[in-house]
Structure formats: structure tokens, C-alpha cells
């Protein structure tokens, strides 16, 4: 998801699974971690815990993916 700020704003985001991936189950692989980035006109960078941004800034949030179920190499298992 991406947001464009039409006016100056202060952003604080409370989110989980940004450093540790969601675990898999029954031998499944872990999911993907999420990522929050800001572009305030200087290029994309990680979003700090709280940041004031000018109008025209963009916020991009990539939500974490769920962990897998079962071994991906087990032909009889779940994928």
C-alpha cells in the first residue's frame, strides 16, 4: 500500500513482524517480514518510529506474509 500526503503530517506507525518473520508450521518455511518506508523527496528510506513529513511525501507499507504449512519438498505434504 502506498499513501501520498497532500499536506504536512506527522506519522507514527505501530506495526509488528518487521524484524522477525512469522513462523511456519509443521516444517513450513517462515513468511516474509513487513517493511515500512518513507520518501519525503530525498528517496526511499526506512520509516523511523515518528517522523514529520512535508506535503508530497509518500509512505509505503509492505505487510508481512504468513508462514508456510508443511515441508515445501514433501510431495505428499501441503504446499
PDB file of C-alpha atoms in Angstrom:
ATOM      1  CA  UNK A   1       0.000   0.000   0.000  1.00  0.00           C
ATOM      2  CA  UNK A   2       1.223   3.493  -0.679  1.00  0.00           C
ATOM      3  CA  UNK A   3      -0.097   6.845   0.558  1.00  0.00           C
ATOM      4  CA  UNK A   4       0.585  10.326  -0.801  1.00  0.00           C
ATOM      5  CA  UNK A   5       0.355  13.137   1.769  1.00  0.00           C
ATOM      6  CA  UNK A   6      -1.330  16.237   0.357  1.00  0.00           C
ATOM      7  CA  UNK A   7      -0.481  18.297   3.461  1.00  0.00           C
ATOM      8  CA  UNK A   8       2.352  18.204   6.018  1.00  0.00           C
ATOM      9  CA  UNK A   9       1.860  15.410   8.542  1.00  0.00           C
ATOM     10  CA  UNK A  10       3.446  13.630  11.481  1.00  0.00           C
ATOM     11  CA  UNK A  11       3.495   9.861  11.054  1.00  0.00           C
ATOM     12  CA  UNK A  12       3.720   7.293  13.855  1.00  0.00           C
ATOM     13  CA  UNK A  13       3.258   3.668  12.925  1.00  0.00           C
ATOM     14  CA  UNK A  14       2.855   0.775  15.335  1.00  0.00           C
ATOM     15  CA  UNK A  15       3.319  -2.480  13.449  1.00  0.00           C
ATOM     16  CA  UNK A  16       4.597  -5.969  14.109  1.00  0.00           C
ATOM     17  CA  UNK A  17       6.658  -8.535  12.245  1.00  0.00           C
ATOM     18  CA  UNK A  18       9.153  -6.010  10.885  1.00  0.00           C
ATOM     19  CA  UNK A  19      12.279  -7.730  12.269  1.00  0.00           C
ATOM     20  CA  UNK A  20      11.193 -11.315  12.928  1.00  0.00           C
ATOM     21  CA  UNK A  21       9.317 -13.225  10.223  1.00  0.00           C
ATOM     22  CA  UNK A  22       6.096 -15.103  11.036  1.00  0.00           C
ATOM     23  CA  UNK A  23       6.938 -18.736  11.774  1.00  0.00           C
ATOM     24  CA  UNK A  24       5.899 -21.640   9.596  1.00  0.00           C
ATOM     25  CA  UNK A  25       4.094 -24.693  10.974  1.00  0.00           C
ATOM     26  CA  UNK A  26       4.660 -28.432  10.559  1.00  0.00           C
ATOM     27  CA  UNK A  27       8.033 -27.836   8.852  1.00  0.00           C
ATOM     28  CA  UNK A  28       6.839 -24.893   6.751  1.00  0.00           C
ATOM     29  CA  UNK A  29       9.176 -22.038   5.972  1.00  0.00           C
ATOM     30  CA  UNK A  30       8.835 -18.642   7.674  1.00  0.00           C
ATOM     31  CA  UNK A  31       6.865 -15.893   5.981  1.00  0.00           C
ATOM     32  CA  UNK A  32       8.227 -12.544   4.836  1.00  0.00           C
ATOM     33  CA  UNK A  33       8.839  -9.641   7.208  1.00  0.00           C
ATOM     34  CA  UNK A  34       6.960  -6.408   6.639  1.00  0.00           C
ATOM     35  CA  UNK A  35       8.610  -3.163   5.614  1.00  0.00           C
ATOM     36  CA  UNK A  36       7.658   0.492   6.126  1.00  0.00           C
ATOM     37  CA  UNK A  37       9.410   3.145   4.001  1.00  0.00           C
ATOM     38  CA  UNK A  38       9.062   6.891   3.520  1.00  0.00           C
ATOM     39  CA  UNK A  39      10.031   9.144   0.619  1.00  0.00           C
ATOM     40  CA  UNK A  40       9.964  12.802   1.669  1.00  0.00           C
ATOM     41  CA  UNK A  41      11.630  13.978  -1.529  1.00  0.00           C
ATOM     42  CA  UNK A  42      15.071  12.581  -0.723  1.00  0.00           C
ATOM     43  CA  UNK A  43      14.442   8.971  -1.834  1.00  0.00           C
ATOM     44  CA  UNK A  44      13.027   5.906  -0.107  1.00  0.00           C
ATOM     45  CA  UNK A  45      14.335   5.136   3.393  1.00  0.00           C
ATOM     46  CA  UNK A  46      13.129   3.091   6.383  1.00  0.00           C
ATOM     47  CA  UNK A  47      10.368   4.791   8.364  1.00  0.00           C
ATOM     48  CA  UNK A  48      11.556   5.944  11.808  1.00  0.00           C
ATOM     49  CA  UNK A  49       9.177   5.442  14.792  1.00  0.00           C
ATOM     50  CA  UNK A  50       7.818   9.001  14.374  1.00  0.00           C
ATOM     51  CA  UNK A  51       8.590  11.426  11.560  1.00  0.00           C
ATOM     52  CA  UNK A  52       7.279  14.803  10.356  1.00  0.00           C
ATOM     53  CA  UNK A  53       6.931  14.896   6.565  1.00  0.00           C
ATOM     54  CA  UNK A  54       6.150  17.690   4.108  1.00  0.00           C
ATOM     55  CA  UNK A  55       3.289  17.636   1.604  1.00  0.00           C
ATOM     56  CA  UNK A  56       4.110  15.426  -1.357  1.00  0.00           C
ATOM     57  CA  UNK A  57       5.730  12.735   0.823  1.00  0.00           C
ATOM     58  CA  UNK A  58       4.867   9.113   0.179  1.00  0.00           C
ATOM     59  CA  UNK A  59       4.506   6.301   2.721  1.00  0.00           C
ATOM     60  CA  UNK A  60       4.841   2.681   1.544  1.00  0.00           C
ATOM     61  CA  UNK A  61       3.812  -0.250   3.757  1.00  0.00           C
ATOM     62  CA  UNK A  62       4.517  -3.845   2.747  1.00  0.00           C
ATOM     63  CA  UNK A  63       2.644  -6.109   5.165  1.00  0.00           C
ATOM     64  CA  UNK A  64       4.277  -9.346   6.343  1.00  0.00           C
ATOM     65  CA  UNK A  65       3.409 -12.634   4.677  1.00  0.00           C
ATOM     66  CA  UNK A  66       2.190 -15.651   6.611  1.00  0.00           C
ATOM     67  CA  UNK A  67       4.401 -18.644   7.300  1.00  0.00           C
ATOM     68  CA  UNK A  68       4.112 -21.831   5.266  1.00  0.00           C
ATOM     69  CA  UNK A  69       2.477 -25.110   6.262  1.00  0.00           C
ATOM     70  CA  UNK A  70       4.370 -28.354   5.811  1.00  0.00           C
ATOM     71  CA  UNK A  71       7.687 -29.077   4.124  1.00  0.00           C
ATOM     72  CA  UNK A  72       7.937 -27.489   0.649  1.00  0.00           C
ATOM     73  CA  UNK A  73       9.938 -30.545  -0.522  1.00  0.00           C
ATOM     74  CA  UNK A  74       7.489 -33.150   0.802  1.00  0.00           C
ATOM     75  CA  UNK A  75       5.480 -34.251  -2.241  1.00  0.00           C
ATOM     76  CA  UNK A  76       2.771 -35.746  -0.062  1.00  0.00           C
ATOM     77  CA  UNK A  77       2.519 -32.701   2.203  1.00  0.00           C
ATOM     78  CA  UNK A  78       0.727 -29.393   1.949  1.00  0.00           C
ATOM     79  CA  UNK A  79       2.181 -26.512  -0.034  1.00  0.00           C
TER      80      UNK A  79
END
